Amino acid sequence: MIEARNLVKTFPARGGLLAQKAVQAVKGVSFVIPDGGAVAFIGESGCGKTTIGRILSGFETYDSGEIYYNGEDLSALPPRTRQERLRKVQLIQQDPYAALNPARTIYQSLAAPLSWEAKRRHKEKGWIERRAREVLELVGLNPDVVLGKYPHMLSGGQRQRIVIARALTVEPDVLVADEAISMIDVSLRLGILTLLQTLRRDYGIALLFITHDIAAARYIGHDGRMYVIYQGEIVEEASTDELIRSPVHPYSQALLSAVPVLRGLERPGQDRYIPLGEFSVTETSGCRFAPRCRFAHDLCQKEKPPLIPWEQEDHRHACHFPTPRRVVAEPLEGHS
Amino acid sequence: MSLYDLAPTAEDAGIHIQNLTVSYDTDRGRFNALKNVTLDIRPRHITGFIGESGSGKTTLAMAMMNAIQPPGRIDGGAILLDGAGDVLQLRGEPLRRLRGRYFGFVFQASSNSLNPLKRVGAQLMDLGRSHGISDLRGLLREAKALAERIGLDGDRVLTSYQHELSGGMRQRVGLVFALVLKARILILDEPTTALDMLTQQAVLEIVRSIHQEQGLTTIVITHDMGVVAEMADRVVVMYAGRVVEEGPTFSLLTNPQHPYTQGLIRAIPRITGNLDDAKPLPGSPPDLATIPTKGCVFRERCYARTSVCDTVDPVPTSAHGDGLVMCHGVDAS
Ligand SMILES: Nc1ncnc2c1ncn2[C@@H]1O[C@H](COP(=O)(O)OP(=O)(O)OP(=O)(O)O)[C@@H](O)[C@H]1O
Ligand SMILES: Nc1ncnc2c1ncn2[C@@H]1O[C@H](COP(=O)(O)OP(=O)(O)OP(=O)(O)O)[C@@H](O)[C@H]1O
Ligand code: SF4
Ligand SMILES: [Mg+2]
Ligand SMILES: [Mg+2]
């Protein structure tokens, strides 16, 4: 289990010709990834999703807050040791094209991390190839067909499966899938989602699914949990079903409204609304979403809404005027 | 008076593609990326081109502007543009002028279409000059307004160099360029793939309203059926260089005829309904080198395959009232 409390991450200012102000990408975020659980982070570009994923998989440091990994607080450890502890949290990135070395065969790409494992665990020579075949079968590829191939000979979906297979070589506890399907053909996305579900069900691998595509995030499983992130803060969290069925924060509602409606098969939710147009990120003592929020009042500009429960303890929101709205599309008769 | 001097009017910017075949020379041989494509693009409509990677969507769009570059080659066919004749017969200056007048094109990888050494605003003024626009100040003002409608900071964007903009921002800058020059035919190649859902909706909204305002002929290329469902009046489904189904969006979505179209629709992760109803499309997208030269190109992935599919090319059959489908399974019924 991973528990993060009040994680904060600031990227420092840069001087020089292309001066840039410091960016606080993550502003005190707390969440739990249970053993074998499924968690989704949802939010638009730049909200800090990738940064959190990279912190969890040991690629990025954090300024303050704590990460408990199976009960142990990693925050006090030196970064190197922390990274070693997070070895079993494996990051799967957006771009399966960039993730694989084009000059290496699939076998070579898998053998590299496996020979590390073999050394660590004192395995005999044949183990590496046996295990390479095993992980390929786990991701639904035929080892005889793909082992000798180079990445360019495979489709986007197959490449992403290879990337997942490589992550499986260390027998991970958690897979962090960061927009892992957004560069893949829509026709193949569901296949990858189903694969991630299977790995979770059959091997108890927990899943952190990072995306701006809420419809896809639904497929991490019925018992999943969703966190909606806005400008580095959690603004709503609930079980996946609850969050989609009855979101109470206007930003969650905007994100859900933005999912395209399949005309003829679905009708738009009656309260669907999409904030359009320009807005700027300014420091505020109030709600960060207020400049874009259709439901903002004076209070919203002045006072920051805390993250508090809505009806049940496990559905939380940060809005002064939480209101359930029906924003997602509904299936039309005969076209579920 | 030559063909390209005819000023196009909004009413007549339809495109009639006839028997178009395009091939690419690769290290594995020469392969057809489009084969015998015959298709009418209607004026004042938004037409969505949909299909998996490699199905020939970009190739078809480039061919419409007679802009196929080596190693590609147009092997045959005609592209009749209302009021301008066969685009494939034009070369050199006349072709360049026709493109400038008719087409606004937003490239799939917008990052490559901007000049890295010039500020965005300066590039826009160059483009305006080459289109004979005298009121450059007005052009900038309009560009700024458009940029702001799709969530960009207009002043900042126009004074930036391309490397100072994110991928999603560049994509939107490409869109502003295409829209502000008032082309008759607007072709958007994957206009929203690098964008998050909210930005995607903003982009779709602006395209929709400008399409309406200016009476454009708009083509949206995408592999996302959701984008098509929100935007398009008609849909063209492509597979392995063939148009396998075409028709009005509503009819095509509610009553898809081709097994490929059916599979594409069933494979969409949906925000609503039963999780188990969605099913992945089996198999991999087609690879030019292994596309069968005889019979149906989709048969390896098809649930309705019969022996005739292996040997006989399916021909276009009328469907969706004024559309078509190419499948033996539909032929038979
Ligand atoms: N290495 C870095 N240096 C400086 N700023 C950074 C760095 N990485 C991220 N940021 C900034 O931190 C913020 C959050 O970025 P992050 O990549 O986590 O967002 P995201 O939610 O993953 O967005 P996207 O959906 O576009 O991937 C952004 O403002 C980004 O510009
Ligand atoms: N310059 C080129 N050289 C060789 N082959 C090419 C070239 N451009 C395209 N092709 C091939 O032609 C076929 C059609 O490509 P095209 O780019 O038109 O597909 P697309 O439908 O736009 O795909 P995507 O969704 O990936 O953009 C593909 O098999 C592709 O590999
Ligand atoms: S606190 Fe106010 S501004 Fe913020 S989301 Fe709620 S209603 Fe909107
Ligand atoms: Mg990211
Ligand atoms: Mg393309």
XYZ file of C-alpha atoms and ligand atoms in Angstrom, chain A residues 46 49-51 94 178-179 210, ligand 4:
9
model
C -0.602 20.908 -16.628
C -0.659 14.466 -12.793
C 2.625 13.411 -14.348
C 4.611 15.067 -11.584
C 2.552 7.997 -22.730
C 0.615 7.912 -17.341
C -1.587 8.591 -20.389
C -3.267 8.987 -14.969
Mg 1.376 14.493 -18.008
